[in-house]
Amino acid sequence: MNILVYFEERNGQVRKPSFEAIEAAKSLGATSVSAVIVGANTSAAITDQAKKAGANKIVVVDDARFGEYSSNAAAKAVAEVAKQINADVVIIPATTRGKDLAPRVAVRLEAGYIPDVTQFSTEGGKIVATHPVYAGKANVTMEVTTAKKVFSTRPNLWKASKDGSSEAAVESSSVSFDESDFSDRVKELSLSQGKLDVAEADMIVTGGRGMKGPENWGLIENLAAAFGAATGASRAVVDAGWRPHGEQVGQTGKTVSPSLYVAVAVSGAIQHLAGMSSSKTIVAINKDPNAPIFAVADYGIVGDAFEVLPHLAEEIKKIRAH
Amino acid sequence: MKIFVCVSHVPDTTTKVNVAGDGRSLDPAGVKFILNPYDEFAVEEALKLKEKNGGEVIAVSVGADPAKEAIRQALAMGADRGILIKGDKSDAFSVAEMLAATIKANSPEIVLMGKQSIDFDGMEVAPMLSELTGMPSATVVVGLTIEGGKAIAEREVEGGKEKIELSMPCIIAAQKGLNEPRYPSLPNIMKAKQKPIEEVASTASGARTAVVTMTKPEKKRVGKILKVESDAKATAHELAKLLHEEAKLI
């Protein structure tokens, strides 16, 4: 089985979910894993990161016009490379960009596509992929019924492959583009400095309405900093305008699966639980012992968050300083 | 301006999911179905575009007769007419194929939809539709301006935002934050009952994926819940110790 993995680059870095996708590809028993990088003037610094990821081959598609990323043109590039190397399977990390790119690649390859895969298994030579539905209230296992197959893999669930034992060969591939391929162009990217996104964070500290107001958010941020975690918010908090929607966890926000999820003063509405209950370890802090969040918690404290948080941040910092 | 808005009919967010007897679908018993929440942002944006530019808003859905409820909701918000494509909506590619056929037959200047349906959560239909129609698309859109024959879509990405320029006609998949959807007024709900919903047949060529099983996630929880008796510091210390020594997370 020949597998092609899409490597997503941003600001000179190959993003972590790309390395995880290599690991996912290997778990399928690939005979050969190639990685494709699509960009403008792709530097050696970028291919060097890719070379050590454990892929057999790195294919670079370079065109100056990718200085303004285009999902449509990138889809053409990935699909063309998939054809050139005769890939049976294409795996694309289920990042915001990947979730836009993967369905396009599938259409171009006349392949079936399963989005946001959380687990693979192979049964009798068939690939069965697990995809959470209803914001994680259920899982479906699915099969692609076409010969070529496209999957996107959810970040944080496979370990990032960086075996580095052998260096993959880097090739460039020529894909010819028309001006009409660049019918969408990213003109501007603005990132909030130093902020971890909940969708990709390995640890998250989320605050709920029990925090009483945005002026108390420093307590959440302080605890998050102690863990090295991203901060999340419940829907009530976002609807009240205390925090931006990008931080919302739950059914109409982001579905997350970090190693550690700390819910502070979050009661645990069914929509919130749906978005975070696949987290590996869940910690709840709430003064209401009957809050539904405790039903999904591994560890918890029944107590006043305003009293507990400063102490907990101190204790975590102490342990991490050792 | 001819504006298409694609809507889907989905279980309410408060739904407790139970698996049906076939072992691979949702048991619809007792489930309330609603207009997909992300589609409400798309409908609102469509109505705002019509208010600014004139024209017509057409709400399209794929599914069986009950999907008309989602179209009616869009009509009650202010859409002019509806189209129900009577097809199986369980495969995203098939849905995109059916929508593409209807869009090509109607040549709208813009197509809006929610970034995802909160049932399957695939986020696939807009990009697939873009491929099938040749119209560029942007997903997870929280801001939209149209000027000089181009659309500028602001979209949420990890840790920030990006601005995408699209040639027109284009497809926009809405994220929460794009606008504040209006509530249908009672007279508009009454009026919506008189608005036409055309029915068209499926043009899907066949599903490319199949669901094997549906299960509810089961997870054993440790369930060690401490209680602050008098000393919050001591309890915090105990929790930190558990996270360090037992869960080995820090």
XYZ file of C-alpha atoms in Angstrom:
572
model
C 0.000 0.000 0.000
C 1.342 3.347 -1.144
C 0.373 6.239 1.135
C 0.747 9.955 0.505
C 0.661 12.327 3.488
C 0.105 16.074 3.142
C 2.588 18.178 5.103
C 1.165 21.499 6.223
C 3.622 24.343 6.591
C 2.941 27.646 8.323
C 5.449 30.408 9.009
C 8.402 28.188 8.146
C 7.337 25.269 10.347
C 5.865 21.928 9.361
C 2.892 21.690 11.689
C 2.792 18.897 14.260
C -0.355 17.099 12.975
C 1.611 16.369 9.773
C 4.073 14.220 11.723
C 1.161 12.506 13.458
C -0.330 11.677 10.043
C 2.912 9.875 9.107
C 2.505 7.729 12.216
C -1.130 7.032 11.255
C 0.004 6.029 7.748
C 2.548 3.589 9.178
C -0.121 2.055 11.417
C -2.018 1.080 8.262
C 0.896 -1.085 7.183
C 2.056 1.155 4.356
C 4.790 -0.285 2.141
C 5.806 3.242 1.230
C 4.950 6.586 2.807
C 5.570 9.756 0.810
C 5.006 13.266 2.068
C 3.979 16.164 -0.157
C 4.771 19.802 0.632
C 3.044 22.494 -1.413
C 4.459 25.998 -1.221
C 6.339 28.923 -2.687
C 10.147 28.819 -2.521
C 10.047 25.950 -0.038
C 13.277 26.265 1.906
C 15.744 23.589 2.953
C 14.784 24.449 6.535
C 11.311 23.089 5.820
C 12.360 19.998 3.870
C 14.910 19.255 6.613
C 12.087 18.997 9.154
C 10.206 16.683 6.817
C 13.214 14.521 5.939
C 13.523 13.166 9.458
C 9.824 12.383 9.902
C 10.121 8.771 8.840
C 8.682 9.126 5.333
C 10.381 7.272 2.470
C 10.201 10.226 0.137
C 9.410 13.946 0.227
C 7.801 15.476 -2.834
C 7.871 19.267 -3.114
C 5.477 21.165 -5.359
C 6.756 24.679 -5.663
C 5.052 27.610 -7.353
C 5.594 31.280 -6.548
C 1.839 31.820 -6.508
C 1.544 29.741 -3.311
C 2.908 32.813 -1.541
C -0.848 33.340 -1.283
C -2.141 29.876 -0.325
C -5.004 28.573 -2.440
C -7.021 25.546 -1.323
C -8.150 24.885 -4.892
C -4.634 24.963 -6.363
C -3.201 22.977 -3.432
C -5.843 20.295 -4.060
C -4.678 20.061 -7.657
C -1.069 19.721 -6.511
C -1.804 16.979 -3.966
C -4.075 15.046 -6.345
C -1.500 15.237 -9.164
C 1.286 13.989 -6.896
C -1.000 11.192 -5.627
C -1.476 10.122 -9.258
C 2.242 10.417 -10.091
C 3.310 8.174 -7.210
C 0.259 5.939 -7.623
C -0.934 6.436 -4.042
C -3.657 4.086 -2.827
C -4.374 6.241 0.204
C -3.972 9.969 0.892
C -3.884 11.141 4.527
C -4.302 14.819 5.341
C -4.176 16.181 8.910
C -7.649 17.350 9.979
C -6.554 20.906 10.705
C -8.666 23.841 9.513
C -6.701 23.857 6.280
C -6.693 20.071 5.978
C -10.444 19.779 6.440
C -10.881 22.138 3.498
C -8.252 20.434 1.352
C -9.038 16.742 1.881
C -12.587 16.690 0.422
C -11.255 18.478 -2.678
C -8.453 15.960 -3.166
C -11.011 13.149 -2.792
C -13.236 14.593 -5.523
C -10.241 15.011 -7.841
C -9.154 11.392 -7.292
C -12.746 10.082 -7.513
C -12.045 8.654 -4.080
C -14.283 8.212 -1.066
C -13.323 10.355 1.919
C -13.690 9.855 5.665
C -13.161 13.031 7.703
C -11.636 13.623 11.123
C -10.573 10.038 11.789
C -9.764 9.194 15.409
C -8.751 5.565 14.930
C -7.887 3.125 12.166
C -8.147 -0.621 12.096
C -7.566 -3.048 9.274
C -9.910 -5.982 8.989
C -9.338 -8.553 6.269
C -7.253 -6.104 4.284
C -9.956 -3.435 4.540
C -9.338 -0.130 6.251
C -12.004 0.718 8.818
C -11.893 4.284 10.138
C -13.605 5.685 13.216
C -15.201 9.118 12.895
C -17.001 10.838 15.798
C -20.515 12.110 14.993
C -23.006 14.305 16.881
C -20.009 16.166 18.353
C -18.691 12.973 19.904
C -21.946 11.649 21.352
C -21.431 8.611 19.088
C -18.749 7.117 16.860
C -19.262 5.574 13.467
C -16.876 3.110 11.892
C -16.761 3.560 8.149
C -15.271 2.102 5.013
C -14.391 3.803 1.773
C -15.966 1.859 -1.092
C -13.768 3.212 -3.905
C -10.310 1.917 -4.884
C -8.531 5.166 -3.917
C -9.119 6.422 -0.398
C -8.721 9.765 1.349
C -8.743 10.304 5.125
C -8.145 13.260 7.399
C -6.716 12.466 10.846
C -7.649 14.371 13.995
C -4.695 16.138 15.656
C -3.269 14.879 18.972
C -4.232 11.215 18.676
C -1.146 9.708 17.061
C 2.330 10.372 18.327
C 4.362 12.662 16.131
C 6.733 10.595 14.025
C 10.264 11.946 14.087
C 12.352 8.810 13.962
C 15.203 10.497 12.161
C 16.966 7.180 11.648
C 17.122 7.611 7.899
C 16.791 10.722 5.807
C 14.171 10.634 3.088
C 15.055 11.694 -0.438
C 13.619 15.060 -1.501
C 12.233 15.352 -5.028
C 10.449 18.143 -6.733
C 7.398 17.499 -8.804
C 6.173 19.615 -11.648
C 2.486 20.366 -11.614
C 1.339 22.941 -14.103
C -1.144 25.480 -12.842
C -3.472 27.839 -14.659
C -4.316 31.250 -13.288
C -7.872 29.939 -12.787
C -6.579 27.353 -10.287
C -5.867 30.230 -7.914
C -9.521 31.307 -7.675
C -9.141 31.563 -3.899
C -6.118 33.210 -2.321
C -5.162 33.823 1.287
C -4.287 37.520 1.390
C -3.554 37.893 5.055
C -2.869 35.698 8.091
C -3.048 37.223 11.547
C -2.154 35.099 14.557
C -2.676 36.040 18.168
C 0.803 36.003 19.644
C 1.793 32.978 21.643
C -1.717 31.621 22.022
C -2.240 27.891 21.835
C -5.413 26.884 20.013
C -7.759 24.561 21.915
C -8.179 22.335 18.840
C -4.495 21.459 18.872
C -3.510 21.798 22.504
C -2.390 18.776 24.483
C -3.719 20.320 27.713
C -6.697 22.642 28.110
C -8.060 24.609 31.058
C -11.644 25.692 30.406
C -13.627 28.213 32.415
C -17.402 28.285 32.719
C -20.070 30.693 33.812
C -19.224 30.031 37.447
C -16.191 32.301 36.930
C -18.754 35.117 37.257
C -17.144 37.584 34.847
C -14.297 38.290 32.427
C -12.425 40.164 35.171
C -11.785 36.793 36.851
C -10.265 35.163 33.758
C -6.770 35.770 35.088
C -7.356 32.796 37.436
C -8.025 30.517 34.443
C -5.054 31.889 32.526
C -2.807 31.508 35.543
C -3.750 27.844 36.000
C -3.368 27.236 32.256
C 0.097 28.805 32.362
C 1.050 26.541 35.286
C 0.157 23.476 33.200
C 1.421 24.956 29.916
C -2.151 24.548 28.652
C -4.424 26.432 26.269
C -7.497 28.190 27.648
C -11.005 27.197 26.600
C -14.448 28.563 27.374
C -17.949 27.171 27.746
C -20.728 28.342 25.461
C -22.314 30.437 28.214
C -19.050 32.325 28.617
C -18.726 32.960 24.864
C -22.371 33.981 24.506
C -21.883 36.438 27.374
C -19.007 37.957 25.394
C -16.331 37.224 28.006
C -14.231 35.162 25.595
C -13.983 34.873 21.777
C -15.782 32.061 19.952
C -12.474 30.540 18.854
C -12.034 29.292 22.423
C -15.451 27.647 22.716
C -15.452 23.926 23.461
C -18.599 21.927 22.761
C -21.132 21.068 20.110
C -21.258 24.505 18.506
C -17.607 25.132 19.273
C -14.595 22.879 18.993
C -14.451 19.171 19.708
C -11.231 18.406 21.554
C -9.326 15.314 22.697
C -6.347 16.553 24.766
C -4.342 14.471 27.249
C -5.644 16.664 30.066
C -8.862 18.676 30.188
C -9.513 20.791 33.271
C -13.074 22.141 33.531
C -13.359 24.958 36.038
C -16.798 26.172 37.127
C -18.316 24.420 34.107
C -21.559 22.641 34.977
C -21.324 20.229 32.042
C -24.289 20.703 29.698
C -24.722 17.814 27.253
C -23.400 20.002 24.396
C -20.232 20.727 26.372
C -19.693 17.101 27.399
C -20.047 16.084 23.747
C -17.152 18.329 22.804
C -14.657 17.202 25.452
C -15.544 13.785 26.832
C -13.035 12.023 24.556
C -10.221 13.787 26.468
C -7.831 11.268 27.995
C -7.938 12.644 31.553
C -10.661 14.991 32.772
C -10.415 17.127 35.908
C -13.435 19.040 37.202
C -13.498 21.843 39.749
C -16.968 22.953 40.749
C -18.680 23.930 43.957
C -21.831 21.987 43.040
C -21.242 18.285 43.855
C -24.182 17.397 41.589
C -22.792 19.166 38.494
C -22.967 16.729 35.512
C -19.296 17.422 34.752
C -18.329 15.183 37.715
C -19.954 12.184 35.979
C -17.249 12.263 33.279
C -14.389 13.386 35.519
C -11.371 11.264 36.433
C -10.316 13.650 39.166
C -12.071 16.550 40.725
C -12.492 18.968 43.547
C -15.830 19.960 44.981
C -15.051 23.454 46.096
C -14.984 27.142 45.259
C -12.838 27.751 42.160
C -11.875 31.186 43.471
C -10.276 29.559 46.508
C -8.887 26.446 44.821
C -7.361 27.844 41.614
C -4.548 30.004 43.047
C -3.435 27.130 45.295
C -3.670 24.560 42.499
C -1.626 26.765 40.153
C 1.052 27.052 42.857
C 1.124 23.305 43.497
C 1.380 22.499 39.767
C 4.164 25.044 39.325
C 6.042 23.516 42.258
C 5.873 20.015 40.783
C 6.835 21.186 37.309
C 9.790 23.177 38.657
C 11.395 19.953 39.892
C -28.585 38.882 -6.775
C -29.560 35.229 -6.863
C -28.557 33.743 -3.513
C -28.594 30.050 -2.651
C -28.529 28.911 0.936
C -28.105 25.202 1.677
C -29.803 24.039 4.850
C -29.918 20.746 6.672
C -32.326 19.205 9.122
C -30.463 17.827 12.134
C -31.079 16.532 15.679
C -31.253 19.289 18.272
C -28.047 19.846 20.275
C -29.732 18.573 23.456
C -30.359 15.167 21.821
C -29.276 12.108 23.771
C -27.994 9.825 21.048
C -29.282 6.246 20.932
C -28.257 3.757 18.274
C -31.055 2.304 16.124
C -31.761 -1.413 15.731
C -29.650 -1.602 12.550
C -26.566 -0.852 14.683
C -25.336 1.897 12.388
C -27.692 4.864 12.567
C -29.384 7.199 15.032
C -32.623 6.005 16.599
C -34.924 8.929 15.732
C -37.458 8.059 18.460
C -38.057 11.094 20.649
C -35.488 13.192 18.778
C -36.416 16.769 17.938
C -35.035 17.941 14.595
C -34.055 21.552 13.936
C -32.478 23.763 11.282
C -28.725 23.144 11.581
C -27.444 25.960 13.877
C -24.552 26.893 11.538
C -27.031 27.179 8.655
C -28.841 29.925 10.587
C -25.754 32.122 10.124
C -25.803 31.303 6.408
C -29.502 32.193 6.090
C -28.963 35.464 7.971
C -26.043 36.396 5.721
C -28.118 35.553 2.649
C -30.925 37.833 3.861
C -28.470 40.647 4.560
C -27.057 40.310 1.038
C -30.576 40.470 -0.394
C -31.424 43.534 1.712
C -28.328 45.261 0.339
C -28.366 44.118 -3.278
C -31.931 43.034 -3.960
C -32.649 39.674 -5.540
C -33.882 36.371 -4.293
C -32.924 33.921 -1.536
C -33.519 30.247 -2.327
C -33.216 27.676 0.480
C -32.146 24.220 -0.680
C -32.051 21.001 1.270
C -31.343 17.348 0.558
C -33.408 14.659 2.226
C -36.863 13.180 2.613
C -40.059 15.161 3.318
C -39.185 16.077 6.932
C -36.245 18.138 5.588
C -38.900 20.601 4.420
C -39.045 21.735 8.054
C -35.520 23.117 7.762
C -36.493 24.884 4.529
C -39.655 26.280 6.222
C -37.513 27.676 9.011
C -35.311 29.453 6.441
C -38.453 30.731 4.708
C -39.785 31.996 8.041
C -36.535 33.888 8.554
C -37.148 35.546 5.167
C -35.978 33.314 2.296
C -38.233 33.568 -0.771
C -38.667 29.976 -1.885
C -37.351 26.497 -1.338
C -36.032 23.500 -3.242
C -36.030 20.013 -1.729
C -33.783 17.527 -3.475
C -35.271 14.158 -2.643
C -32.223 12.033 -2.088
C -30.282 10.095 0.508
C -28.170 12.470 2.573
C -26.078 9.844 4.363
C -23.079 10.213 2.024
C -21.481 13.665 1.845
C -20.250 13.264 -1.729
C -23.766 12.366 -2.891
C -25.137 15.457 -1.130
C -22.515 17.619 -2.856
C -23.353 16.011 -6.221
C -27.070 16.708 -5.834
C -26.491 20.290 -4.699
C -24.046 20.827 -7.576
C -26.639 19.735 -10.142
C -29.247 22.124 -8.721
C -26.745 24.963 -8.472
C -25.598 24.499 -12.066
C -29.231 24.530 -13.213
C -29.926 27.802 -11.343
C -26.636 29.734 -11.636
C -26.701 31.601 -8.308
C -24.193 34.408 -7.717
C -23.371 33.124 -4.262
C -23.998 29.913 -2.298
C -24.029 30.002 1.497
C -24.211 27.159 3.998
C -23.158 26.301 7.540
C -19.552 25.167 7.990
C -20.817 21.756 9.098
C -24.018 19.904 9.873
C -24.075 19.014 13.543
C -25.091 15.427 12.799
C -22.210 13.978 10.763
C -19.778 16.841 11.526
C -17.771 16.200 8.370
C -17.185 19.750 7.011
C -16.974 18.207 3.554
C -19.873 19.479 1.494
C -18.656 23.031 0.760
C -15.180 22.025 -0.531
C -16.671 19.136 -2.537
C -19.293 21.452 -3.994
C -16.509 23.860 -4.926
C -14.761 21.100 -6.865
C -17.950 19.979 -8.585
C -19.132 23.448 -9.599
C -15.796 25.174 -10.188
C -16.891 27.964 -7.818
C -14.179 28.825 -5.249
C -15.104 28.369 -1.602
C -14.095 29.463 1.858
C -14.974 27.561 5.031
C -15.250 28.588 8.714
C -16.143 32.122 7.644
C -16.706 34.791 10.320
C -16.677 37.879 8.088
C -17.786 38.534 4.514
C -17.598 41.539 2.213
C -18.361 41.590 -1.488
C -16.999 44.349 -3.667
C -15.608 44.842 -7.142
C -16.713 41.396 -8.277
C -14.753 39.680 -5.505
C -15.582 38.303 -2.091
C -13.307 38.764 0.898
C -13.938 36.078 3.480
C -12.428 36.215 6.924
C -12.010 32.726 8.345
C -10.962 31.291 11.688
C -7.773 29.245 11.667
C -5.825 27.726 14.567
C -4.661 30.596 16.726
C -5.898 33.400 14.493
C -7.696 34.473 11.351
C -6.978 34.652 7.657
C -8.495 36.692 4.854
C -9.268 34.910 1.596
C -10.055 36.635 -1.677
C -12.444 34.689 -3.884
C -13.608 35.268 -7.414
C -17.399 35.349 -7.844
C -19.612 33.376 -7.931
C -18.407 31.631 -4.775
C -19.377 29.339 -1.919
C -19.232 30.493 1.696
C -19.477 28.118 4.685
C -20.451 30.068 7.796
C -19.042 29.840 11.295
C -20.655 31.179 14.465
C -19.706 34.845 14.755
C -20.504 35.764 11.134
C -23.670 37.561 12.260
C -26.546 37.388 14.725
C -29.340 35.313 13.142
C -32.800 36.886 13.348
C -35.759 35.174 14.975
C -38.678 34.604 12.616
C -41.640 36.821 13.513
C -45.088 35.284 13.849
C -46.407 36.929 10.629
C -43.323 35.638 8.784
C -43.867 32.128 10.141
C -47.439 32.313 8.766
C -46.237 33.705 5.429
C -43.630 30.955 5.140
C -46.397 28.371 4.965
C -47.526 29.886 1.648
C -44.076 30.083 0.063
C -43.390 27.449 -2.603
C -41.071 24.476 -2.079
C -40.161 22.820 -5.353
C -39.208 19.140 -5.279
C -36.500 17.768 -7.535
C -35.193 14.238 -7.959
C -31.815 12.963 -6.826
C -28.953 12.972 -9.337
C -26.513 11.152 -7.054
C -24.302 8.604 -8.801
C -23.636 6.421 -5.767
C -22.126 6.611 -2.292
C -18.349 6.420 -1.910
C -18.354 5.563 1.787
C -20.382 3.222 3.981
C -21.090 3.239 7.688
C -20.307 -0.138 9.278
C -21.309 0.466 12.896
C -22.446 3.252 15.220
C -21.584 2.993 18.882
C -21.682 5.258 21.904
C -18.269 6.029 23.339
C -17.650 4.219 26.572
C -14.902 5.183 28.846
C -14.011 4.058 32.317
C -13.388 7.043 34.524
C -11.130 7.055 37.572
C -13.687 9.108 39.448
C -11.564 10.401 42.345
C -13.456 13.458 43.489
C -12.006 15.344 46.442
C -13.899 17.803 48.589
C -12.598 20.985 50.137
C -13.365 20.556 53.824
C -11.663 23.560 55.336
C -8.294 23.964 53.655
C -8.383 24.618 49.881
C -4.592 24.534 49.775
C -4.451 20.996 51.149
C -7.050 19.766 48.647
C -5.220 21.485 45.769
C -2.014 19.817 46.952
C -3.709 16.419 46.966
C -5.081 16.870 43.426
C -1.721 18.051 42.086
C -0.127 14.969 43.670
C -2.641 12.664 41.962
C -2.025 14.311 38.588
C 1.704 13.935 39.102
C 2.035 10.494 40.690
C -1.003 8.604 39.465
C -2.051 10.185 36.153
C 1.580 11.120 35.411
C 0.450 14.157 33.474
C 2.813 16.646 35.087
